[in-house]
XYZ file of C-alpha atoms in Angstrom:
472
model
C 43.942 -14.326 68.194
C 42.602 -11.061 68.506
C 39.915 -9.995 70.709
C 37.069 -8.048 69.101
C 36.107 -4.742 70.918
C 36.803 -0.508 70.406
C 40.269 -0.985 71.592
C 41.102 -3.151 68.903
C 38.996 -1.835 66.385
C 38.547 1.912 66.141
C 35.170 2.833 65.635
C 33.786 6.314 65.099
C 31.576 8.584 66.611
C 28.021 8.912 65.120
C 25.063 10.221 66.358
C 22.051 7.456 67.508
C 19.576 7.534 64.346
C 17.969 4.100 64.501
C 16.337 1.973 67.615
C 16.128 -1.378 66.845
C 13.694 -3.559 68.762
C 15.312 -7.323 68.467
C 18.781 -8.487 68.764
C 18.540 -12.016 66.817
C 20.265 -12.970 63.998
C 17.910 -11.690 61.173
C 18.119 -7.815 61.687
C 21.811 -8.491 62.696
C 22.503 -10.234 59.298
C 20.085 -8.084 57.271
C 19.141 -4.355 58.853
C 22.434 -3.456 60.892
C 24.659 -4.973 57.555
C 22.894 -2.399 55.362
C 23.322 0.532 58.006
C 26.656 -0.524 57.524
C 27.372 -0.510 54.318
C 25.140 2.747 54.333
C 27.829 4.112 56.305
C 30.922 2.850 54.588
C 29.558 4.382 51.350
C 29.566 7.543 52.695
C 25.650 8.478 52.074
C 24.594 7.932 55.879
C 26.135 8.606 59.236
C 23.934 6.966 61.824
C 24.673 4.217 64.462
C 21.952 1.589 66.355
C 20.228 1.129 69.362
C 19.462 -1.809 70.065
C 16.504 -2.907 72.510
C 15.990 -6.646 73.361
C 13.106 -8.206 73.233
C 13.272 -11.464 74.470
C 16.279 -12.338 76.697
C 16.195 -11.368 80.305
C 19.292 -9.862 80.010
C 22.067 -8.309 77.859
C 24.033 -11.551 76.177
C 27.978 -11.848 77.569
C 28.984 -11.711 73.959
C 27.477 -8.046 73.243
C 28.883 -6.445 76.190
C 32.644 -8.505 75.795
C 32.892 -7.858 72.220
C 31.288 -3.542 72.888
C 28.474 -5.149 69.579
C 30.760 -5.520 66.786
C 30.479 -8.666 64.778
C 30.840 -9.969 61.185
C 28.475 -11.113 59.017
C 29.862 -13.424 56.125
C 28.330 -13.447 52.905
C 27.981 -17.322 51.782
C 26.251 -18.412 48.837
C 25.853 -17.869 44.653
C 24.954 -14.472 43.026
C 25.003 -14.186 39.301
C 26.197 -17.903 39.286
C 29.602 -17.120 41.043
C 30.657 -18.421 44.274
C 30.215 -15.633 47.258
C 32.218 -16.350 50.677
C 32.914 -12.687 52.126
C 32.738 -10.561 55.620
C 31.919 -7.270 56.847
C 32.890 -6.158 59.999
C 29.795 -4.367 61.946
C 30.188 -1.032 63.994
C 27.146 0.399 63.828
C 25.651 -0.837 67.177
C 26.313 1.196 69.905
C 24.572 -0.440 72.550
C 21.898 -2.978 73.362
C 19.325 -2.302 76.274
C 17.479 -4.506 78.106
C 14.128 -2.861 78.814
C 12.442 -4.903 81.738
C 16.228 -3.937 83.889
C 16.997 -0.580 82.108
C 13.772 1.069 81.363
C 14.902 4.335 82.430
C 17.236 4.104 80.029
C 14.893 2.919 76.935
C 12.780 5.743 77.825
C 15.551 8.553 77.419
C 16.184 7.014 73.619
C 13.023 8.923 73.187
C 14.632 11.972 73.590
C 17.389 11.792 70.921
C 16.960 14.940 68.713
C 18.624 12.673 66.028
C 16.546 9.774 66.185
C 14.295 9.089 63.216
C 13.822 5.176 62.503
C 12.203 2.214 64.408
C 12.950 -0.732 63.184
C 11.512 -4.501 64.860
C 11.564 -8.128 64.429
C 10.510 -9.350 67.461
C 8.747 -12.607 65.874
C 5.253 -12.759 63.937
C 3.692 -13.327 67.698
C 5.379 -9.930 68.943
C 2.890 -7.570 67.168
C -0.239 -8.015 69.493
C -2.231 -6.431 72.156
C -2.951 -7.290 75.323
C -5.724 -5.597 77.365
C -4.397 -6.891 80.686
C -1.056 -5.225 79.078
C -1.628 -2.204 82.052
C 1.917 -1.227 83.608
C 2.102 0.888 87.132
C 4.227 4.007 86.681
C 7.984 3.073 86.311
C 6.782 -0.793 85.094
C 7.594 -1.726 81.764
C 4.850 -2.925 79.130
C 4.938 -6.578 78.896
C 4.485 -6.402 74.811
C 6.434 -4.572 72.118
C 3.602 -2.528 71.150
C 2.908 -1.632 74.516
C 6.781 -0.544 75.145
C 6.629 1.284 71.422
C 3.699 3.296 72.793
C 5.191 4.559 75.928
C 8.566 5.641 74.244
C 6.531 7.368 71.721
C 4.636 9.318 74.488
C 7.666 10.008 76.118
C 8.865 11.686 72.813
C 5.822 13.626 72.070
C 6.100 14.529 76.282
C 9.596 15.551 75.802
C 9.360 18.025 72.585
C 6.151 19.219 73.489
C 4.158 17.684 70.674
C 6.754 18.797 67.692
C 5.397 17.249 64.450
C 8.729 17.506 63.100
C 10.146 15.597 66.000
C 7.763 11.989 64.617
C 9.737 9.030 63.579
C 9.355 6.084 60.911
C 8.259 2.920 62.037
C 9.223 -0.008 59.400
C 8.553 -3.600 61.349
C 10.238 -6.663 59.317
C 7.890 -9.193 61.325
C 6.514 -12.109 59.001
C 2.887 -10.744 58.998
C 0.836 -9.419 56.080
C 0.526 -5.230 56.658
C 2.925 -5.344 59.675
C 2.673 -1.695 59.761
C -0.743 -1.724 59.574
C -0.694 -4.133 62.404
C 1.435 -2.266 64.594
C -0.423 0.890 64.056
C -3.375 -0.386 65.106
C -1.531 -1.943 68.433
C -0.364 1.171 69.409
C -4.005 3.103 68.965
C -4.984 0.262 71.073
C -2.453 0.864 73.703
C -3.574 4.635 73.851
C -7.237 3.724 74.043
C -6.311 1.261 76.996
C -4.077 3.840 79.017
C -6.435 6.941 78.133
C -3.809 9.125 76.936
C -4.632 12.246 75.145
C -5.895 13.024 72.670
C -3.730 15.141 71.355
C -0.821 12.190 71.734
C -3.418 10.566 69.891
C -3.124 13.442 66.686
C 0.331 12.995 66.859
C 0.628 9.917 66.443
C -1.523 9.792 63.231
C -0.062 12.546 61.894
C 3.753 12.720 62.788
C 4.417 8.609 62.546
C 4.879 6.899 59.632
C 4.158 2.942 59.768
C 5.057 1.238 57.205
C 4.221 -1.839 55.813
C 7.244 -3.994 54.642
C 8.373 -7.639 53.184
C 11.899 -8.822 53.942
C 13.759 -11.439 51.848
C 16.885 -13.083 53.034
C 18.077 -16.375 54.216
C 20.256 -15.452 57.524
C 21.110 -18.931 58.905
C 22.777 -17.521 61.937
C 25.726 -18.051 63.925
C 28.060 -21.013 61.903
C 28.203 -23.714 64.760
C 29.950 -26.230 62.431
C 32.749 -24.076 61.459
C 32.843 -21.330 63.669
C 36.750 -21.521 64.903
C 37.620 -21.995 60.997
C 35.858 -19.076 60.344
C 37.678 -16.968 63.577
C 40.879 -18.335 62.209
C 40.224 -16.348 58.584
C 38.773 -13.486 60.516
C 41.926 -12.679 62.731
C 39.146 -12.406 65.770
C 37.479 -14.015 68.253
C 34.319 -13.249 67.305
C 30.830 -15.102 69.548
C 28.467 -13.291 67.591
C 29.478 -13.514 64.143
C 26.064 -14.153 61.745
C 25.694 -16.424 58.411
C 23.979 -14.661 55.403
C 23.223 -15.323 51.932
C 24.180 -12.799 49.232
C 20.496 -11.843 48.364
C 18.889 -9.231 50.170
C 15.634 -7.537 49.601
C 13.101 -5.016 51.213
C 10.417 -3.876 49.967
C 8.643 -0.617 52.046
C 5.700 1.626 51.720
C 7.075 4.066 52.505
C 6.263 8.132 52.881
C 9.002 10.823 50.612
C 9.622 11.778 54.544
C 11.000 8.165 55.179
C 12.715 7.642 52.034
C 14.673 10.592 52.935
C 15.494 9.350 56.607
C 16.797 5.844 54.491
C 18.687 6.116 51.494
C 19.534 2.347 51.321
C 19.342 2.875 47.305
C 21.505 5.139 47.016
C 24.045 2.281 48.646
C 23.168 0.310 46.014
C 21.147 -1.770 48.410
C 18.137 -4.019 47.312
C 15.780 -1.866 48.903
C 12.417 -0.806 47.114
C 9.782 1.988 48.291
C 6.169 1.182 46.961
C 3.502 2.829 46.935
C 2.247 -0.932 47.597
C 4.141 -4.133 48.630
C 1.442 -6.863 47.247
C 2.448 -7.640 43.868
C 6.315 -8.002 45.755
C 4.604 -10.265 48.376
C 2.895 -12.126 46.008
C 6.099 -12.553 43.502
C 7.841 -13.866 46.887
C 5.196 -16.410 47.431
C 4.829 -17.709 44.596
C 7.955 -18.125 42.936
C 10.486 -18.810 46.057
C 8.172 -20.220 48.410
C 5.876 -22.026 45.498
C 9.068 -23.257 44.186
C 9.983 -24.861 47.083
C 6.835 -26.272 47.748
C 6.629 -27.939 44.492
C 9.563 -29.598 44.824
C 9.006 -31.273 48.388
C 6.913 -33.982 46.856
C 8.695 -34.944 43.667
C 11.972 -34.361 45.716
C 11.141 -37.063 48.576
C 9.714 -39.409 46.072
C 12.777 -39.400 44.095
C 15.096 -40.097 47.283
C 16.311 -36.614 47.191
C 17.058 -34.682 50.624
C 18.149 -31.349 49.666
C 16.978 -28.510 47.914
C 20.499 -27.872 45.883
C 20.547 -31.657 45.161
C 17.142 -30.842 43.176
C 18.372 -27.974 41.490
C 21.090 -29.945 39.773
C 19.766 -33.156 39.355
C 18.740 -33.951 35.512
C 15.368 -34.444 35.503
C 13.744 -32.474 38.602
C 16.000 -29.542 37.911
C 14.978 -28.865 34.549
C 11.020 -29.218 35.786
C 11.261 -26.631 38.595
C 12.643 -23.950 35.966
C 10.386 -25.111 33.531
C 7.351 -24.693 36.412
C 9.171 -21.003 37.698
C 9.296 -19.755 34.186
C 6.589 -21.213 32.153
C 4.071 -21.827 34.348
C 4.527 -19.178 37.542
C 6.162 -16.554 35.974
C 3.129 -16.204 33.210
C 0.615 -15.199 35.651
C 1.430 -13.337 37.840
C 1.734 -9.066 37.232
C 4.997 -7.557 37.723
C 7.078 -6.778 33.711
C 8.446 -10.419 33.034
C 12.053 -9.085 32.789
C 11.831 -7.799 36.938
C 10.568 -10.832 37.585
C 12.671 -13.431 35.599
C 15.669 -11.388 37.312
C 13.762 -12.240 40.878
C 13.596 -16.041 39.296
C 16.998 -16.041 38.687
C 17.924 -14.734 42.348
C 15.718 -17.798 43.314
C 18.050 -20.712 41.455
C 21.247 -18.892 43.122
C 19.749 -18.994 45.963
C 18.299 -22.705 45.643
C 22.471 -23.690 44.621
C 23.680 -22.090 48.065
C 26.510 -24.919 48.250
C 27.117 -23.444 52.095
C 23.532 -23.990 53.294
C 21.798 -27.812 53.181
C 18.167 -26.838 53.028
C 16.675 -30.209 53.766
C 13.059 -31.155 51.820
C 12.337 -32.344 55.011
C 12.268 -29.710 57.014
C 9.954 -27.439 54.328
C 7.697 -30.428 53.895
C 6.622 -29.268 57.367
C 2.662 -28.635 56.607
C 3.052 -29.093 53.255
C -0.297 -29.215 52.633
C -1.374 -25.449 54.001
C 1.771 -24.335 52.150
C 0.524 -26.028 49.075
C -2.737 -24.462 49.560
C -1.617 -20.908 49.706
C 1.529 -21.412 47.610
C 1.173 -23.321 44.813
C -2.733 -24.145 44.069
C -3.228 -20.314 43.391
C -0.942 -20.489 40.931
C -2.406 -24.014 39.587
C -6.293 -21.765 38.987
C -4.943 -18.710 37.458
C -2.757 -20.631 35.143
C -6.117 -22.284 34.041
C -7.899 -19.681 34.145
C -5.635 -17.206 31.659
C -4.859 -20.029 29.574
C -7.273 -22.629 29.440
C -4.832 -25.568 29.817
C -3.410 -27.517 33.155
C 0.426 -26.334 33.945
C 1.853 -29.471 33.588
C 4.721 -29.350 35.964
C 2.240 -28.128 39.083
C 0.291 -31.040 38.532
C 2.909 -33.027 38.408
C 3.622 -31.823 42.157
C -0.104 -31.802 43.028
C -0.090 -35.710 42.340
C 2.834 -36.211 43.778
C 1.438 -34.349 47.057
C -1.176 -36.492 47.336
C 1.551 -39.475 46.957
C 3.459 -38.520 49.366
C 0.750 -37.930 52.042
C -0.005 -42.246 51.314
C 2.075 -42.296 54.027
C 4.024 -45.160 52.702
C 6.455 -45.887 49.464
C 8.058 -48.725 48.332
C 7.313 -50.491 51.052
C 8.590 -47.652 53.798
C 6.750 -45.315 56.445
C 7.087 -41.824 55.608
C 7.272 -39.450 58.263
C 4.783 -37.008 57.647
C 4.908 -33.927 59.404
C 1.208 -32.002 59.483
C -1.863 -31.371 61.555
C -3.357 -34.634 62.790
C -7.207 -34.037 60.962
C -5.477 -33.636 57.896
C -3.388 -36.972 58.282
C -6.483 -38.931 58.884
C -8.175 -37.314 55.659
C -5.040 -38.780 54.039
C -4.928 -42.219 55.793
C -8.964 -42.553 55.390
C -8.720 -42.293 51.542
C -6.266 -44.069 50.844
C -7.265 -47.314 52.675
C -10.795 -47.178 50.884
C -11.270 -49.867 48.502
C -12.177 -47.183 45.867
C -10.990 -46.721 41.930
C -8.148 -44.011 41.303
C -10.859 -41.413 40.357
C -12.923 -42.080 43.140
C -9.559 -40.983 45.515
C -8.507 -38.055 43.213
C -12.569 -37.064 43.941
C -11.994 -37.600 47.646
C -9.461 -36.092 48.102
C -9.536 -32.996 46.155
C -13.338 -31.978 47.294
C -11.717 -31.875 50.372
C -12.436 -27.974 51.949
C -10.678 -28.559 54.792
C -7.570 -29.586 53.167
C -8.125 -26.629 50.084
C -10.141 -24.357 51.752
C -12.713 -25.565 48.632
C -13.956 -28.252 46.841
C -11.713 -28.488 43.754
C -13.407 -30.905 42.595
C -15.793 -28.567 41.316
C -13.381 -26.849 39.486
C -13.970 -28.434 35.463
C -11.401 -31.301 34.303
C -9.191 -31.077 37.225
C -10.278 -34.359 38.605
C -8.720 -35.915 35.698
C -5.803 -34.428 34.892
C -4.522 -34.965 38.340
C -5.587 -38.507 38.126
C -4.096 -39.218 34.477
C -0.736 -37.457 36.470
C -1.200 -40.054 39.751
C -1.376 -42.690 37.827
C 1.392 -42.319 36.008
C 3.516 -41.517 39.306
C 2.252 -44.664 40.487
C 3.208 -46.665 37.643
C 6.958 -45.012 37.034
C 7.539 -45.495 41.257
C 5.896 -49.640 41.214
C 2.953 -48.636 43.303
């Protein structure tokens, strides 16, 4: 088998237009796979640095295999079976920062350099105001490493406002941009640079806010010599994606320029703002799943797929994406029945078992933000319950017994909110008295929805039904 690396595969020469802070398998399987298809299309010509965040030092596999990889498609799109690679060249080096930092500050002076992109976890935007490095020492956080590569630049071309970059962070946090912006203002505060630096940065930088959407599952440890076999390669870094792809940016005309992902034919959108996208995201792919957990568990399902194509539960989580999430929320119904759709491909992925088990994790904070939104403003708009949300709002409460049929369940959540649980249901009290209890609950809600008119009773009509049709 052949070994992966420049001798054996031929890569060409183009100039350094992206540094990349994080090296994990999301931006591999998601921002580097549209640079390269960017590429391959012939509408960009721009290659990756890449700076590590976390590891103390460069992996084996990057510097054996000079970064090239594959990432292989696996999963449904438009109902048909996807199982595909692409071959990565895009990465021309990784640096370690802490044992290179020399060489992470000369990126800053790349003429062609125009985009930052990060992922360096939802903890790895923060400040820290013990975060003060001795000259030659590197920051200890992202931010603080961001700001002193960005002085270096605006040291290097003499404060050149056409020499700024765009900063788009994928990190799971609402306004990352925002965020990070606000980080590195810190940062220059803290270290008393100029003021001027200061200008520059407010006026030559664009942050922007942004929401990525793809399941990368990472390297395929079951099958990974299978998959080297197909390939023709040995290939240690090789990354597991799912067809779908989407990011949305708010981004500046200056940025849009500097990325012409559409033009690719990429699933990349640039908003004026992301909210209604983050929102659409929440609601249907992450309320979906939510809703499901319960009525999943209690049914002796374990997967998500096996939910999706059983009789009963399948039809009810289309019938609650469609006619009862779908309904209220305010993106045109055809953009976001097409997002819906995406969502059951997705949910089908024959090559990835999403256990219920695993997103059960919390369920009832994810619930809370997820699902109960959606539960009010169907009320709200049109004066009836949605019956399939109940349904998973009774089932919720079920499932948080503890016990079924006669068996422990494993719960997986914060220990107060387990004994709110274990407290109510071990009262001697009448099914409307625990519906009451339970629901008034702030602390499990953040309010008392048992304020909230008729609620009480239709999820107590729903429980007891679900405790009839399971023998409870």
């Amino acid at each position: 088998m052949k070994k992966l690396n420049k001798t054996t595969v031929p890569i060409p020469d183009r100039p350094v237009k992206v540094l990349q802070f994080g090296s994990g398998n999301f931006l591999r399987g998601f921002a580097d796979w549209m640079i390269e298809l960017m590429n391959a299309r012939g509408n960009y010509n721009g290659s990756v640095v890449v700076v590590q965040s976390h590891s103390p030092s460069v992996p084996q596999a990057f510097l054996g295999q000079d970064n090239l990889y594959h990432v292989l498609i696996q999963g449904i799109e438009k109902g048909k079976t996807v199982n595909s690679h692409q071959l990565i060249t895009c990465i021309e080096t990784v640096i370690n920062p802490v044992l290179e930092y020399n060489s992470f500050l000369q990126q800053a002076e790349n003429p062609d350099l125009e985009l930052i992109i990060s992922n360096t976890t939802e903890a790895g935007i923060q400040f820290d105001p013990m975060d003060i490095p001795t000259a030659g020492q590197t920051p200890k956080t992202f931010p603080g490493k961001l700001t002193a590569l960005l002085y270096k630049r605006f040291e290097f071309f003499d404060g050149d406002m056409g020499k700024g970059l765009s900063l788009i962070p994928c990190e799971l946090i609402e306004n990352n941009g925002a965020a990070l912006k606000a980080a590195v203002l810190k940062y220059i505060a803290l270290w008393d640079y100029p003021e001027a630096f200061k200008r520059w940065i407010m006026e030559a930088v664009d942050y922007c806010n942004s929401l990525v959407d793809r399941i990368v599952p990472g390297f395929p440890e079951n099958n990974y010599r299978e998959m080297q076999e197909q390939l023709g390669y040995e290939d240690h870094l090789m990354v597991v994606a799912e067809p779908f792809h989407l990011w949305v940016i708010e981004a500046s005309p200056v940025t849009i320029k500097r990325f012409p992902a559409i033009q690719a034919g990429l699933q990349v959108k640039f908003v004026a703002d992301l909210a209604a996208y983050r929102t659409r995201k929440v609601r249907i792919l992450n309320g979906a799943h939510t809703a499901m957990v319960s009525l999943g568990l209690l049914a002796g399902i374990e997967t998500v797929k096996e939910v999706i194509e059983d009789n009963e539960l399948g039809i009810l989580i289309r019938q609650i994406i469609f006619e009862e999430i779908i309904p209220v929320l305010e993106l045109p119904k055809k953009e976001l029945e097409a997002f819906a759709q995406d969502v059951l491909d997705r949910f089908s992925n024959p090559f990835i078992r999403h256990e219920l088990s695993s997103i059960a994790l919390n369920s009832i904070s994810k619930f809370r933000v997820r699902v109960l939104p959606t539960i009010l403003d169907y009320h709200k708009k049109l004066s009836h319950w949605p019956a399939g949300l109940i349904q998973s709002f009774a089932a919720l409460l079920l499932l948080y017994k503890g016990t079924f049929n006669g068996m422990k369940i494993h719960l997986k959540d914060e220990p107060k909110i387990l004994k709110i649980f274990q407290s109510a249901w071990e009262k001697k009290q009448s099914l409307n008295e625990l519906v009451n209890t339970l629901i008034s609950e702030k602390a499990l809600w953040g309010e008392d929805l048992s304020q909230v008119e008729g609620l009480i009773e239709v999820i107590e009509k729903e429980l007891k039904l679900q405790l009839s049709r399971h023998g409870q």
